[in-house]
Amino acid sequence: MEEENGVELLQRYRRDRRVLLNFLLSGSLIKKVVMPPGAVSLDDVDLDQVSIDHVLSCAKKGGMLELSEAIRDYHDSAAFPATNNTGSTDEFFLVTDPDFSGSPPRRAPPSLPVYTPSPIMSSLSKSQSLHSTQNQELSVDDIDDFEDDDDNEEVDSIRVSRRLTNEANDLALSLPSFATGITDDDLRETAYEILLASAGAAGGLVVPQKEKKKDKKSRLMKKLARSKSDHVVSQSQRAPGLSGLLETMRVQLEISEAMDMRSRQGLLNALVGKVGKRMDTLLVPLELLSCISRTEFSDKKAYLRWQKRQLNMLEEGLINHPAVGFGESGRKANEFRILLLKIEESESLPSSSGELQRTECLRSLREIAVPLAERPVRGDLTGEVCHWADGYHLNVKLYEKLLFSVFDILDEGKLTEEVEEIHELLTSTWKILGISETMHYTCYAWVLFRQFVITGERGLLHHAIEQLKKIPLKEQRGQQERLQLKNLSSKVAVEEGFEDFTFLQSFLIPIQRWAAKRLGDYHLHFAEGSATMKEIVTVAMVTRRLLLEEPQFATQLAIVTDEDQIESYISSSIKNAFAGIAQDVDATADSTHEHPLASLAEETKKLLKKDSTLFLPILSQWDPRATAISASLIHKLYGNKLKPFLDGVEHLTEDAVSVFPAADSLEQYVMALITSTCEEEIVDEYWGWDPISPQQRHGSSIVEVYRIVEETVDQFFALKVPMRPGELNSLFRGIDNAFQVYTNHITDKLVSKEDLIPPVPILTRYKKEIGIKAFVKKELFDPRLPDVRRSGQINVLTTPKLCVQLNTLHYAISQLSKLEDNIREQWARKRPRENFKNNKSMDEKSKVTLHKDPFSGSRKDINAAIDRICEFTGTKVIFWDLRESFIDNLYKPNVSQSRLEILIEPLDLVLNQLCDIIVEPLRDHIVTGLLQASMEGLLRVLLDGGPSRLFLPGDAKLLEEDLELLKEFFISGGDGLPRGTVENQVSHVRHVIKLHGCEVCL
């Protein structure tokens, strides 16, 4: 009979256990996490092997926090008989440990999704459904096995959650692991104890009274039967002041009430008899070991785990990673470890001898530990600071756990309402943990950024960026903090061995690498849009700026600027995106009638449009060249695909011909994009005007143009297709047009001549209204004055650049004849291989159809451009560069006080500069332009000098001498311009000077 009772009770336990598990697993969110791979339904799961604690943990993450706490409370209080071989039913055990069951949170969980019940649910005898509007009591026995249908959105949510978790793993801190095997739970619980010690130093630590046990089973039933429409108070009123804030922190850190009360009482007892001792200067783990006994734990296993944690903290903090070197105390390290082992061994001894050994070991441990913990550092006095947890990565890991308390436990993507109060409270732990302002901002930024990666909440990303920007640069930190951070470093195991990391590197390198990885393929990671891309770029650049101050990182990236970093992101992502497009086009080539290269050109154009619309406006904020870099790279990548096709095409089929317009459309879009988005200075970067060498004084761009043209000609004649004179004429027209476009591109950068010449001075003559305006006090704006942008364009066109442009145009026109001869020779070689039916008539026809001068348009435009630039150069020198000395001050206030001879020296410098750069065939041409501009400037002074100049009839002789001086300057004793050329330019100025010498008779 006893055996039957034992079996019956065991079956009851298993039945109730299965009911609870089935209920928890009814939500597909939890079920998908718990079910093993390959399991289709709960029938495939051995529920006896499923840990209820694990399921409850999953329930918390799934938004069923309050419900899971209620079920845990019920299950903790439910005693089930344990059967043994004898069938005895006198012994009972609890399924879970009540010490770890804290009080439920005071806030309601988010509303649960309404699941569609399975047919099994309709068989419930006492309730129509779990969401019944009737507030009816529902017993556990009435709940039967049920499942819900898989929900695609929840399955997708699981996948996203797992992906985000994997991404969070990429943010793992570059810190060494703990030799003692300290877990995250150990760190969290110890961090709370440190918080209590810090609060105790402020006098805010009290031990709350134990609440009476509640009927936990009835709580479960009420929660199961509660109507969905029942109102739940979202936030109860917590106790005011520090006491209430500590209670909030207890809930945030998931500390049980029992552990909280033990820790509070232990710390208060530790201060007994220590007059004048502050709680934050205590050696917390040692004091708790001394003040908390085994009898305060209901379970020996829990006590051993707690004791092991305290011993591990002492070893890690004082021995494994000390903040201060041991010095003469080094020999004590081994004794310290031996004592830790003896304390653990005491638990396996009989109670009397074990307790005696533990007491003696703790006394010896205190004699060694306290002097080690109170070693002075950073200038503090002995006893002021207790450095037991100041060993760099231990203290920051403890502080990290405290910082994670700022997140709402019911919505981990949001900050809790008490975040500001929590921050203020956490600053009280800085003294124990050795945290500085820079360390706080760095740790908090990493915590926020990691939480953003897990939750995807943009608000957290904004907070993380705010904290990153608060991290002071090296010169902004105080001397004491700089010294402290300099000493914080650790060796971390990597694939190549061990690598040294500073504090900032340990926290910021994972963030920087995470951001760089996403930006290196931003087309993939931001495919749905650029909502967070701007913030991620900000994170990457801010962390990069901070890391550049670190020694190792700076040596690796010293030559890389912010612009170069952005360019690397663009290059990497464009290459990845283009490779994906090319792969997709190849995969669908058989199913479409369009040539793959034509399809690739269209898809590449779409890629560039998306890039320029979504991503490049963001990247351009850090690198103005972003659009040009992206467009030019795409052009190159497509060109690499197109070139083999051009080399191998033999027949101009309809399919092959379709490639050319698609490729041309892409190229035109690329060029238009670069032109429309680049500023003048950026365009000038891509079109530089520096001479190749002292011997080759033309620009490199014309050499590149001729190279492209010659390659085009070679590819044209390499085509294995029939050719007629019409195709040759098309080739000539295309090349002729290319040179005209090139020439126009040069001249388009020139401003008009009127922009160089200043407006006529007021009160000069001509119109009566102009003279009247001179008496108006208000300054008038002259629309002819060049604006800032136009002035910048003029200043960019320096005299050396203009000379190089002239040399380049001269090189272009001088090589045209050679290019034409080359084309005709290749044409002559190709014609004999063609099999025409009527060679004679075709030859005659070809003589008629082939142009006699195929590059006439180019020659005409280039010659006109040379004339214009020579004239522009002379005008710019006189009216812009020498405006102050020539146009504004010559002959001011009268001729005798400001003669023209003062201009000879600056004119000589300009002339020498021109002759040093300009090629010989263009020397006289450009000097003539300077002569013409000089005569125009002299006439401007004589005729439009304004009211500040006074000319008398007697000045005619002086003016004639100055004109003669200027004439001889340009003739230069026969080495300059021909005398006849100079006389022609001077003659009309001489007539004006003669008029100055005439007496005016009234």
mmCIF file of C-alpha atoms in Angstrom, residues 94-317:
data_model
loop_
_atom_site.group_PDB
_atom_site.id
_atom_site.type_symbol
_atom_site.label_atom_id
_atom_site.label_comp_id
_atom_site.label_asym_id
_atom_site.label_seq_id
_atom_site.Cartn_x
_atom_site.Cartn_y
_atom_site.Cartn_z
ATOM 1 C CA LEU A 94 10.869 21.536 -2.778
ATOM 2 C CA VAL A 95 11.323 21.712 -6.521
ATOM 3 C CA THR A 96 13.067 25.108 -6.423
ATOM 4 C CA ASP A 97 14.936 27.111 -3.802
ATOM 5 C CA PRO A 98 12.721 29.754 -2.121
ATOM 6 C CA ASP A 99 15.793 31.840 -1.216
ATOM 7 C CA PHE A 100 16.097 32.936 -4.813
ATOM 8 C CA SER A 101 12.438 33.901 -5.218
ATOM 9 C CA GLY A 102 12.259 37.623 -4.701
ATOM 10 C CA SER A 103 9.130 39.689 -4.435
ATOM 11 C CA PRO A 104 7.251 40.340 -7.674
ATOM 12 C CA PRO A 105 7.838 43.647 -9.478
ATOM 13 C CA ARG A 106 5.559 46.520 -8.691
ATOM 14 C CA ARG A 107 4.771 47.278 -12.332
ATOM 15 C CA ALA A 108 2.488 45.468 -14.670
ATOM 16 C CA PRO A 109 4.064 43.576 -17.557
ATOM 17 C CA PRO A 110 3.293 44.556 -21.168
ATOM 18 C CA SER A 111 0.042 43.063 -22.451
ATOM 19 C CA LEU A 112 0.452 39.578 -23.812
ATOM 20 C CA PRO A 113 -0.513 38.715 -27.395
ATOM 21 C CA VAL A 114 -3.850 36.946 -27.705
ATOM 22 C CA TYR A 115 -3.109 33.415 -28.781
ATOM 23 C CA THR A 116 -5.619 31.345 -30.732
ATOM 24 C CA PRO A 117 -6.466 28.375 -28.521
ATOM 25 C CA SER A 118 -6.198 24.839 -29.808
ATOM 26 C CA PRO A 119 -9.223 22.504 -29.814
ATOM 27 C CA ILE A 120 -7.967 21.030 -26.553
ATOM 28 C CA MET A 121 -8.600 24.350 -24.838
ATOM 29 C CA SER A 122 -12.322 24.092 -25.544
ATOM 30 C CA SER A 123 -12.545 21.094 -23.225
ATOM 31 C CA LEU A 124 -11.716 23.111 -20.086
ATOM 32 C CA SER A 125 -14.392 22.243 -17.604
ATOM 33 C CA LYS A 126 -14.473 25.316 -15.380
ATOM 34 C CA SER A 127 -13.566 28.116 -17.762
ATOM 35 C CA GLN A 128 -14.261 28.786 -21.389
ATOM 36 C CA SER A 129 -10.762 30.224 -21.986
ATOM 37 C CA LEU A 130 -7.832 31.717 -20.177
ATOM 38 C CA HIS A 131 -9.006 35.162 -21.282
ATOM 39 C CA SER A 132 -12.581 34.737 -20.047
ATOM 40 C CA THR A 133 -14.245 37.940 -18.912
ATOM 41 C CA GLN A 134 -15.682 36.119 -15.919
ATOM 42 C CA ASN A 135 -13.563 36.578 -12.813
ATOM 43 C CA GLN A 136 -13.790 32.875 -12.025
ATOM 44 C CA GLU A 137 -11.398 30.799 -9.900
ATOM 45 C CA LEU A 138 -9.363 28.407 -12.038
ATOM 46 C CA SER A 139 -7.532 25.466 -10.463
ATOM 47 C CA VAL A 140 -4.378 23.921 -11.756
ATOM 48 C CA ASP A 141 -6.099 20.560 -12.140
ATOM 49 C CA ASP A 142 -8.486 22.095 -14.665
ATOM 50 C CA ILE A 143 -5.671 23.050 -17.018
ATOM 51 C CA ASP A 144 -4.973 20.384 -19.623
ATOM 52 C CA ASP A 145 -2.292 20.079 -22.259
ATOM 53 C CA PHE A 146 -2.712 22.579 -25.062
ATOM 54 C CA GLU A 147 -0.675 24.104 -27.841
ATOM 55 C CA ASP A 148 -1.098 27.155 -30.042
ATOM 56 C CA ASP A 149 -0.407 27.460 -33.722
ATOM 57 C CA ASP A 150 2.972 28.804 -34.754
ATOM 58 C CA ASP A 151 2.876 32.489 -35.383
ATOM 59 C CA ASN A 152 5.116 33.650 -38.212
ATOM 60 C CA GLU A 153 5.724 37.030 -36.669
ATOM 61 C CA GLU A 154 6.871 35.494 -33.400
ATOM 62 C CA VAL A 155 9.127 33.071 -35.250
ATOM 63 C CA ASP A 156 10.648 36.013 -37.088
ATOM 64 C CA SER A 157 10.995 37.789 -33.756
ATOM 65 C CA ILE A 158 12.931 34.830 -32.394
ATOM 66 C CA ARG A 159 15.261 34.906 -35.379
ATOM 67 C CA VAL A 160 15.817 38.631 -35.024
ATOM 68 C CA SER A 161 16.402 38.219 -31.293
ATOM 69 C CA ARG A 162 19.012 35.546 -31.879
ATOM 70 C CA ARG A 163 20.668 37.633 -34.579
ATOM 71 C CA LEU A 164 20.817 40.668 -32.298
ATOM 72 C CA THR A 165 22.268 38.508 -29.536
ATOM 73 C CA ASN A 166 24.963 37.302 -31.910
ATOM 74 C CA GLU A 167 25.696 40.892 -32.881
ATOM 75 C CA ALA A 168 25.976 41.771 -29.198
ATOM 76 C CA ASN A 169 28.604 39.054 -28.868
ATOM 77 C CA ASP A 170 30.727 41.075 -31.301
ATOM 78 C CA LEU A 171 30.801 43.792 -28.637
ATOM 79 C CA ALA A 172 32.480 41.622 -26.016
ATOM 80 C CA LEU A 173 34.925 43.667 -23.979
ATOM 81 C CA SER A 174 38.631 43.143 -24.602
ATOM 82 C CA LEU A 175 39.303 42.145 -21.004
ATOM 83 C CA PRO A 176 41.016 39.033 -19.596
ATOM 84 C CA SER A 177 38.843 36.256 -18.183
ATOM 85 C CA PHE A 178 38.657 35.568 -14.457
ATOM 86 C CA ALA A 179 40.872 32.743 -13.236
ATOM 87 C CA THR A 180 38.385 31.822 -10.500
ATOM 88 C CA GLY A 181 35.485 31.402 -12.918
ATOM 89 C CA ILE A 182 33.417 34.323 -11.616
ATOM 90 C CA THR A 183 30.055 34.413 -13.401
ATOM 91 C CA ASP A 184 27.837 37.320 -14.394
ATOM 92 C CA ASP A 185 25.503 36.471 -11.500
ATOM 93 C CA ASP A 186 28.455 36.627 -9.104
ATOM 94 C CA LEU A 187 29.385 40.058 -10.417
ATOM 95 C CA ARG A 188 25.804 41.295 -10.214
ATOM 96 C CA GLU A 189 25.345 40.169 -6.607
ATOM 97 C CA THR A 190 28.702 41.566 -5.497
ATOM 98 C CA ALA A 191 27.967 44.845 -7.272
ATOM 99 C CA TYR A 192 24.784 45.168 -5.214
ATOM 100 C CA GLU A 193 26.747 44.548 -2.009
ATOM 101 C CA ILE A 194 29.147 47.341 -2.990
ATOM 102 C CA LEU A 195 26.169 49.594 -3.614
ATOM 103 C CA LEU A 196 24.847 48.828 -0.144
ATOM 104 C CA ALA A 197 28.249 49.637 1.376
ATOM 105 C CA SER A 198 28.335 52.964 -0.480
ATOM 106 C CA ALA A 199 24.831 53.786 0.703
ATOM 107 C CA GLY A 200 25.777 52.796 4.233
ATOM 108 C CA ALA A 201 28.591 55.336 4.185
ATOM 109 C CA ALA A 202 25.910 57.976 3.666
ATOM 110 C CA GLY A 203 23.861 56.625 6.574
ATOM 111 C CA GLY A 204 21.054 55.324 4.395
ATOM 112 C CA LEU A 205 21.300 51.601 5.132
ATOM 113 C CA VAL A 206 18.547 49.996 7.209
ATOM 114 C CA VAL A 207 17.244 46.439 7.467
ATOM 115 C CA PRO A 208 13.568 46.230 6.399
ATOM 116 C CA GLN A 209 11.174 44.055 8.365
ATOM 117 C CA LYS A 210 10.234 40.731 6.854
ATOM 118 C CA GLU A 211 6.819 40.651 5.268
ATOM 119 C CA LYS A 212 4.431 37.944 6.232
ATOM 120 C CA LYS A 213 4.181 34.984 3.910
ATOM 121 C CA LYS A 214 1.294 35.219 1.507
ATOM 122 C CA ASP A 215 -0.814 32.455 0.151
ATOM 123 C CA LYS A 216 1.261 31.830 -2.920
ATOM 124 C CA LYS A 217 -1.053 29.251 -4.397
ATOM 125 C CA SER A 218 -4.002 31.638 -4.323
ATOM 126 C CA ARG A 219 -1.794 34.291 -5.985
ATOM 127 C CA LEU A 220 -1.199 31.910 -8.866
ATOM 128 C CA MET A 221 -4.865 31.132 -9.257
ATOM 129 C CA LYS A 222 -5.787 34.805 -9.237
ATOM 130 C CA LYS A 223 -3.246 35.620 -11.891
ATOM 131 C CA LEU A 224 -4.375 32.751 -14.092
ATOM 132 C CA ALA A 225 -8.006 33.770 -13.796
ATOM 133 C CA ARG A 226 -7.500 37.531 -13.982
ATOM 134 C CA SER A 227 -9.409 39.171 -16.772
ATOM 135 C CA LYS A 228 -7.507 40.847 -19.531
ATOM 136 C CA SER A 229 -9.503 43.989 -18.937
ATOM 137 C CA ASP A 230 -8.568 44.162 -15.256
ATOM 138 C CA HIS A 231 -6.791 47.381 -14.421
ATOM 139 C CA VAL A 232 -3.276 47.026 -13.046
ATOM 140 C CA VAL A 233 -1.465 49.844 -11.312
ATOM 141 C CA SER A 234 1.601 50.534 -13.471
ATOM 142 C CA GLN A 235 3.809 52.021 -10.794
ATOM 143 C CA SER A 236 3.278 51.772 -7.074
ATOM 144 C CA GLN A 237 4.490 54.384 -4.706
ATOM 145 C CA ARG A 238 7.954 53.350 -3.502
ATOM 146 C CA ALA A 239 9.420 54.488 -0.237
ATOM 147 C CA PRO A 240 10.901 57.988 -0.422
ATOM 148 C CA GLY A 241 14.592 58.826 -0.382
ATOM 149 C CA LEU A 242 17.586 56.534 -0.430
ATOM 150 C CA SER A 243 15.699 53.609 1.076
ATOM 151 C CA GLY A 244 13.204 53.523 -1.762
ATOM 152 C CA LEU A 245 15.919 53.948 -4.375
ATOM 153 C CA LEU A 246 17.840 50.991 -2.959
ATOM 154 C CA GLU A 247 14.696 48.895 -3.165
ATOM 155 C CA THR A 248 14.388 49.889 -6.821
ATOM 156 C CA MET A 249 17.995 48.871 -7.400
ATOM 157 C CA ARG A 250 17.342 45.542 -5.700
ATOM 158 C CA VAL A 251 14.544 44.800 -8.138
ATOM 159 C CA GLN A 252 16.546 46.090 -11.102
ATOM 160 C CA LEU A 253 19.505 43.867 -10.210
ATOM 161 C CA GLU A 254 17.212 40.867 -9.515
ATOM 162 C CA ILE A 255 18.386 40.421 -5.932
ATOM 163 C CA SER A 256 16.139 38.341 -3.685
ATOM 164 C CA GLU A 257 14.752 39.870 -0.512
ATOM 165 C CA ALA A 258 16.474 37.224 1.585
ATOM 166 C CA MET A 259 19.893 37.994 0.111
ATOM 167 C CA ASP A 260 19.254 41.720 0.480
ATOM 168 C CA MET A 261 18.426 41.411 4.148
ATOM 169 C CA ARG A 262 21.456 39.199 4.852
ATOM 170 C CA SER A 263 23.808 41.635 3.111
ATOM 171 C CA ARG A 264 22.385 44.694 4.896
ATOM 172 C CA GLN A 265 22.564 43.074 8.312
ATOM 173 C CA GLY A 266 26.065 41.748 7.656
ATOM 174 C CA LEU A 267 27.401 45.170 6.706
ATOM 175 C CA LEU A 268 25.784 46.842 9.705
ATOM 176 C CA ASN A 269 27.232 44.206 12.017
ATOM 177 C CA ALA A 270 30.655 44.722 10.452
ATOM 178 C CA LEU A 271 30.710 48.314 11.724
ATOM 179 C CA VAL A 272 30.060 47.307 15.311
ATOM 180 C CA GLY A 273 33.100 48.239 17.387
ATOM 181 C CA LYS A 274 34.771 50.116 14.507
ATOM 182 C CA VAL A 275 34.404 53.691 15.714
ATOM 183 C CA GLY A 276 35.030 56.287 12.977
ATOM 184 C CA LYS A 277 35.157 53.644 10.253
ATOM 185 C CA ARG A 278 33.145 54.350 7.127
ATOM 186 C CA MET A 279 31.290 51.479 5.497
ATOM 187 C CA ASP A 280 32.789 52.218 2.071
ATOM 188 C CA THR A 281 36.271 51.598 3.472
ATOM 189 C CA LEU A 282 35.426 48.066 4.605
ATOM 190 C CA LEU A 283 36.790 44.984 2.895
ATOM 191 C CA VAL A 284 33.237 43.982 1.932
ATOM 192 C CA PRO A 285 33.670 40.264 1.025
ATOM 193 C CA LEU A 286 35.792 39.599 4.125
ATOM 194 C CA GLU A 287 33.357 41.390 6.443
ATOM 195 C CA LEU A 288 30.391 39.491 5.013
ATOM 196 C CA LEU A 289 32.222 36.195 5.434
ATOM 197 C CA SER A 290 32.845 37.078 9.064
ATOM 198 C CA CYS A 291 29.376 38.396 9.879
ATOM 199 C CA ILE A 292 27.061 36.003 8.002
ATOM 200 C CA SER A 293 26.837 32.437 9.234
ATOM 201 C CA ARG A 294 25.630 29.191 7.730
ATOM 202 C CA THR A 295 22.470 29.258 9.847
ATOM 203 C CA GLU A 296 21.120 32.266 7.927
ATOM 204 C CA PHE A 297 20.743 30.127 4.813
ATOM 205 C CA SER A 298 17.939 27.608 4.497
ATOM 206 C CA ASP A 299 19.939 25.582 2.004
ATOM 207 C CA LYS A 300 23.557 24.507 2.433
ATOM 208 C CA LYS A 301 24.158 24.511 -1.317
ATOM 209 C CA ALA A 302 23.156 28.164 -1.516
ATOM 210 C CA TYR A 303 25.466 28.984 1.386
ATOM 211 C CA LEU A 304 28.436 27.234 -0.232
ATOM 212 C CA ARG A 305 27.814 29.066 -3.479
ATOM 213 C CA TRP A 306 27.625 32.410 -1.625
ATOM 214 C CA GLN A 307 30.824 31.698 0.290
ATOM 215 C CA LYS A 308 32.641 30.621 -2.866
ATOM 216 C CA ARG A 309 31.676 33.890 -4.498
ATOM 217 C CA GLN A 310 33.078 35.953 -1.637
ATOM 218 C CA LEU A 311 36.333 33.998 -1.623
ATOM 219 C CA ASN A 312 36.694 34.343 -5.396
ATOM 220 C CA MET A 313 36.167 38.089 -5.181
ATOM 221 C CA LEU A 314 38.920 38.401 -2.590
ATOM 222 C CA GLU A 315 41.304 36.373 -4.734
ATOM 223 C CA GLU A 316 40.540 38.264 -7.946
ATOM 224 C CA GLY A 317 40.608 41.686 -6.336
#
